CSV table of C-alpha atoms in Angstrom, one decimal:
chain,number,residue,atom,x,y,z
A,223,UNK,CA,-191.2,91.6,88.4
A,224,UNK,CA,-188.9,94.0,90.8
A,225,UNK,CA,-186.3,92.1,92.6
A,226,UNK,CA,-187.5,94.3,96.1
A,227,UNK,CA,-191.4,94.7,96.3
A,228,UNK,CA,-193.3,96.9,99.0
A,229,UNK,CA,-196.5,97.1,99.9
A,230,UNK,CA,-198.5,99.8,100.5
A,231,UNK,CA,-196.9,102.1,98.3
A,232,UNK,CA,-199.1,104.9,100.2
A,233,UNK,CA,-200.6,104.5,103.8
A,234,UNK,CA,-202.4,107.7,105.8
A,235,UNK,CA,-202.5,106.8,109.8
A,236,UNK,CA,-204.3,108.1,113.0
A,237,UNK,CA,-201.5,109.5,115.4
A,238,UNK,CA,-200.9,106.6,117.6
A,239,UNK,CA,-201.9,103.9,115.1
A,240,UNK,CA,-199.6,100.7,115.0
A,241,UNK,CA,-198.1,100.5,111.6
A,242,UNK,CA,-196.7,97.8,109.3
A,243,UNK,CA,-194.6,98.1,106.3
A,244,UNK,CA,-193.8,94.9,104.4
A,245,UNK,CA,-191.1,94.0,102.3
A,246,UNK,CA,-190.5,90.9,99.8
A,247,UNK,CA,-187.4,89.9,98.0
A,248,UNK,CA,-186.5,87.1,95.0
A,249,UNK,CA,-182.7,87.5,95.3
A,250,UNK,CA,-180.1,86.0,97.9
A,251,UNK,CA,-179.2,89.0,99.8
A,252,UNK,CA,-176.2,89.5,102.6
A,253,UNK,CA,-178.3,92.0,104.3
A,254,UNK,CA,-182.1,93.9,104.3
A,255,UNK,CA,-181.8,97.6,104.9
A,256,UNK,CA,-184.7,99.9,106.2
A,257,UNK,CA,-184.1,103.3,105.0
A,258,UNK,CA,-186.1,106.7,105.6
A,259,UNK,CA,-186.4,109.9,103.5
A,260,UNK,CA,-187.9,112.8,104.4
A,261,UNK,CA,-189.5,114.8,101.8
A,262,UNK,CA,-185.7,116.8,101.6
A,263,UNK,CA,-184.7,114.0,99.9
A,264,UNK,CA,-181.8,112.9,102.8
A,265,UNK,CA,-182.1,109.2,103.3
A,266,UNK,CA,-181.0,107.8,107.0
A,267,UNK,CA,-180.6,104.6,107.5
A,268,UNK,CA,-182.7,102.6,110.2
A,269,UNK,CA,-181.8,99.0,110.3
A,270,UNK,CA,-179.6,96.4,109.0
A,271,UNK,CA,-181.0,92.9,109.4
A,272,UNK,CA,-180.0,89.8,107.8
A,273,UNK,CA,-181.7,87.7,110.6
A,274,UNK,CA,-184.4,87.8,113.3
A,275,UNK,CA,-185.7,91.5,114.9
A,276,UNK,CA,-184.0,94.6,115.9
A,277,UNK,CA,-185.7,97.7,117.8
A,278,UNK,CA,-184.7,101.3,118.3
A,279,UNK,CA,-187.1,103.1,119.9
A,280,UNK,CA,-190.6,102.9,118.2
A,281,UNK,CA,-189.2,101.1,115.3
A,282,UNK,CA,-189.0,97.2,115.0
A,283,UNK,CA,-187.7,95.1,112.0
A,284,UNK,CA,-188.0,91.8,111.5
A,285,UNK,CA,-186.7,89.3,108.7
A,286,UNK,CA,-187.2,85.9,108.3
A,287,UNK,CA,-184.8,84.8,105.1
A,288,UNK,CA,-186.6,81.2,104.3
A,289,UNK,CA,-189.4,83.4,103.5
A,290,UNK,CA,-187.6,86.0,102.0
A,291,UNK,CA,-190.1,88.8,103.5
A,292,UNK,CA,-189.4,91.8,106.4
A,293,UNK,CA,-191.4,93.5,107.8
A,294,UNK,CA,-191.0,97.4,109.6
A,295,UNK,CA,-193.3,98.3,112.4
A,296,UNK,CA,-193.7,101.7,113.9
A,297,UNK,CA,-195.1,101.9,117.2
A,298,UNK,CA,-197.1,104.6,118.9
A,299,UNK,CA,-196.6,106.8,115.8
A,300,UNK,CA,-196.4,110.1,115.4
A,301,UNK,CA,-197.3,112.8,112.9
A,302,UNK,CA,-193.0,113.4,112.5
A,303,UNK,CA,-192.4,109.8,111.6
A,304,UNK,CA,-194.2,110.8,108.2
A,305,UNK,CA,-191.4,109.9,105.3
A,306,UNK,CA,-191.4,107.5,102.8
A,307,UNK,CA,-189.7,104.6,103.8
A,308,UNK,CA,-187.7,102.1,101.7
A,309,UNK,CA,-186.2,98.8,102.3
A,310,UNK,CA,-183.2,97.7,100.2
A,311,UNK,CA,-181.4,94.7,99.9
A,312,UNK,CA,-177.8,94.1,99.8
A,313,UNK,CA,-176.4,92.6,96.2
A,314,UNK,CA,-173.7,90.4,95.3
A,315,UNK,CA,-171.4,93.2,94.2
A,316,UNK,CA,-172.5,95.3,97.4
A,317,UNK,CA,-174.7,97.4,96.0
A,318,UNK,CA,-178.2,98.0,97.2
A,319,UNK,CA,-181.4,97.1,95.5
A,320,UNK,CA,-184.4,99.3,96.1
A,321,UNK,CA,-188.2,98.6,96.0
A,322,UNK,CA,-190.2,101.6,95.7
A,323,UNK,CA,-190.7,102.8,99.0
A,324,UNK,CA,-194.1,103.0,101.4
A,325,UNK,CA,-195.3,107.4,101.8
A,326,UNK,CA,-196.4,107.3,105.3
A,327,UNK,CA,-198.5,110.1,106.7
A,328,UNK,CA,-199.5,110.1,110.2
A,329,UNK,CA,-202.4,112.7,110.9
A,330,UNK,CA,-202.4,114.5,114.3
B,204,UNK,CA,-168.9,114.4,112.8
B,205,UNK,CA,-168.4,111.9,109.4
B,206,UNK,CA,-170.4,112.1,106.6
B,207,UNK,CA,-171.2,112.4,103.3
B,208,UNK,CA,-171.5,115.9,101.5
B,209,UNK,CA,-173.5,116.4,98.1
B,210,UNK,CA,-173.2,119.8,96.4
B,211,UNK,CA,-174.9,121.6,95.2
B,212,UNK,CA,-178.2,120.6,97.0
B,213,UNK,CA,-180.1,122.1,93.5
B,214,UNK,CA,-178.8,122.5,90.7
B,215,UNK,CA,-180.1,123.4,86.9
B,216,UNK,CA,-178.7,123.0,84.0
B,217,UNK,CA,-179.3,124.1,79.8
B,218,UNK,CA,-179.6,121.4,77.9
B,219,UNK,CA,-176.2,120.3,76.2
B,220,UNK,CA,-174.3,120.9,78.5
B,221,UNK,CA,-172.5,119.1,81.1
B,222,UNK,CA,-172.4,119.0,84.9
B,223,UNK,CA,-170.4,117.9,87.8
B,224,UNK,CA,-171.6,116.3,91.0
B,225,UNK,CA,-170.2,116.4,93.9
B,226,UNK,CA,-169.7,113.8,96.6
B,227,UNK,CA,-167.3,113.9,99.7
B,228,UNK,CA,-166.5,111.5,102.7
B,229,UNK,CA,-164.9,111.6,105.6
B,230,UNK,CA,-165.8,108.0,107.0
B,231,UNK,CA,-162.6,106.3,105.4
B,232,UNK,CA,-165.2,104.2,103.3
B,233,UNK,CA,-163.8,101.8,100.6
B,234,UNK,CA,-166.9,101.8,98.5
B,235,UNK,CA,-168.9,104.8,97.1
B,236,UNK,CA,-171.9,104.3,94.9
B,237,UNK,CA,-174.3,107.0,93.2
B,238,UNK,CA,-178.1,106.0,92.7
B,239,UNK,CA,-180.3,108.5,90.6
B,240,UNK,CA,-184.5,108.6,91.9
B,241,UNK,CA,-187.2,109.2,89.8
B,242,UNK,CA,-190.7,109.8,91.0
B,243,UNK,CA,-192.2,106.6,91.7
B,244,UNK,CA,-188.9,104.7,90.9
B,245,UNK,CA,-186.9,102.9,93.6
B,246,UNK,CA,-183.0,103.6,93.4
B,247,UNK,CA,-181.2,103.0,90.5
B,248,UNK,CA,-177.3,102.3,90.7
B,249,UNK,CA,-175.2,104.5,87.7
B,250,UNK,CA,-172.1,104.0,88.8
B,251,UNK,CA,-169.8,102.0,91.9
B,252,UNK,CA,-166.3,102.2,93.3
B,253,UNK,CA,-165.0,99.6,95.6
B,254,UNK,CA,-161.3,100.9,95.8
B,255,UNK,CA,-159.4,104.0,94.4
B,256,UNK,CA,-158.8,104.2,90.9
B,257,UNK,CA,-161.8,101.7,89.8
B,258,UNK,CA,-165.7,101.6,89.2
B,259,UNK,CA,-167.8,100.2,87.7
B,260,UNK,CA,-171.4,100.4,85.7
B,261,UNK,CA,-174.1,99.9,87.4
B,262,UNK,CA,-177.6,99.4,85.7
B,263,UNK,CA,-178.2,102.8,84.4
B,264,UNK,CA,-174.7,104.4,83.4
B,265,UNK,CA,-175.3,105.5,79.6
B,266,UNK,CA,-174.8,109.5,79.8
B,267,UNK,CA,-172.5,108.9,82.8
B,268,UNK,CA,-168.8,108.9,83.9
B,269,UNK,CA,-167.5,109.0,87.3
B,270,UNK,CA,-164.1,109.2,88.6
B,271,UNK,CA,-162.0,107.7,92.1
B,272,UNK,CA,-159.0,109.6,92.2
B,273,UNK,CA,-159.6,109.7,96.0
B,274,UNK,CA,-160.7,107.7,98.7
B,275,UNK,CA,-162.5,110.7,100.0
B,276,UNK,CA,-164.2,112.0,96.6
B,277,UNK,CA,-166.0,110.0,93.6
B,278,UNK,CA,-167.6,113.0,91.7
B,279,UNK,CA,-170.3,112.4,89.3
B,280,UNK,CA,-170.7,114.2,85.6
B,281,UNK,CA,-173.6,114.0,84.0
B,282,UNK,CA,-173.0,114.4,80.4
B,283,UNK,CA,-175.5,115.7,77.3
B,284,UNK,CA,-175.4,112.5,76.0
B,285,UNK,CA,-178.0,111.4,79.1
B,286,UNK,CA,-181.1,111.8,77.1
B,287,UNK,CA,-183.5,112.5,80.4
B,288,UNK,CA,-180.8,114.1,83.2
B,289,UNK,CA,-183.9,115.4,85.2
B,290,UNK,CA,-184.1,113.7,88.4
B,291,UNK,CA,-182.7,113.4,92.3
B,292,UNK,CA,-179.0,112.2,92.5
B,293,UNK,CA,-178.2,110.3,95.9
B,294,UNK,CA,-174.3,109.3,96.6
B,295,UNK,CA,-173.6,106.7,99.6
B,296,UNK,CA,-170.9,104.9,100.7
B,297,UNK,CA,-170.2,102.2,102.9
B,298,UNK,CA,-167.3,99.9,104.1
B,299,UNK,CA,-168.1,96.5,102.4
B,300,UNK,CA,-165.8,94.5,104.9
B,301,UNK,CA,-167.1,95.4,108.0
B,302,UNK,CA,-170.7,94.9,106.4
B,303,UNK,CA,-172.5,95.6,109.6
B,304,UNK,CA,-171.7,99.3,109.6
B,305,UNK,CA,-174.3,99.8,107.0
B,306,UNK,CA,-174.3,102.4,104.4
B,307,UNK,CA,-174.0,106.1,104.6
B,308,UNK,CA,-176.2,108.7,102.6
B,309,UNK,CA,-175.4,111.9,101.5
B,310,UNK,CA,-178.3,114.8,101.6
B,311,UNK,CA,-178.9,114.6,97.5
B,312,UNK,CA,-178.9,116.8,94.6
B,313,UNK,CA,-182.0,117.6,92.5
B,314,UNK,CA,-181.1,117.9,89.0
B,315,UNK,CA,-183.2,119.9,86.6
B,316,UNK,CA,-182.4,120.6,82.7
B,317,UNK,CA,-183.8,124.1,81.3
């Protein structure tokens, strides 16, 4: 069993369509990161969490650590937030752990 | 503007032979790390450096070596002895001590044995 699991690995969306991406972990982490590559292969990072909810713009994540699950939410989205998106954990020796990543693709 | 800089973004190489990696920063970061993606694959962690002059192996370092002779640079060689070099090489760093700063990506470079 992978330490970071995702789920969908794939999801297609309607421009506009309210999106969720979830996350699940087994190990004790310092930190959940939401990352985002674009099909360049260039990966920016979108949030650090290791409680609660953060928001930039159209982009919400949420953590809740007795559960060990996040969760990544895309509002109002648009056919330019398509990228496969990856959440990470932080290890013990400061390393990240990766789960697979979720391919978005908004249609217009 | 800081960052991280890969190089080459492509590169190819004949089998055998060995090939050097590139990754620069100019964030001050204590700790640099280089992950290698396969299609399909999350992430996998070759090689870490939390100061200058050390690193260590990460899951996946056989056919690796890496070096920290600078803050700034931890360049990655990928040597013949890697059975299955073929894949998407990502270098990061980040500043473990000040956690909250997160981690920084470089752009990646696609490796392809001919």
């Amino acid at each position: 069993k992978n330490e970071v699991e995702q789920s969908p690995q794939n999801l297609t969306a309607q421009e506009g369509e309210f999106i969720t991406i979830n996350c699940s972990y087994s190990v004790g982490i310092s930190a959940l990161h939401w990352l985002q590559q674009h099909p360049g292969g260039g990966i920016v990072s979108l949030f650090m969490l290791s409680s609660g909810k953060k928001k930039h713009g159209r982009l919400i994540a949420t953590i809740n650590i007795q559960e060990k699950h996040s969760s990544l939410h895309i509002t109002a989205s648009h056919p330019r937030d398509s990228a496969v998106y990856i959440c990470a954990v932080s290890g013990s020796q400061g390393n990240l752990i990766f789960g697979k990543g979720t391919k978005l693709s908004v249609k217009p | 503007d800081g960052g991280i800089t890969q190089s080459p973004k492509y590169l190819f190489r004949k089998e055998g032979q060995n090939v050097t990696l590139s990754c620069e920063q100019n964030l001050n970061h204590d700790a640099m790390y280089w992950y290698r993606q396969d299609p399909g694959q999350g992430l996998r962690l070759i090689y870490y450096s939390q100061i200058v002059n050390d690193f260590q192996k990460g899951d996946i370092a056989e056919g690796y070596s890496v070096s920290r002779e600078k803050k700034e640079s931890f360049p990655l060689t990928v040597t013949s002895a890697q059975k299955n070099p073929t894949a998407f090489y990502l270098c990061a760093s980040s500043m473990p001590s000040r956690a909250f700063y997160g981690y920084t990506f470089g752009s990646g470079t696609r490796l392809t044995v001919v």
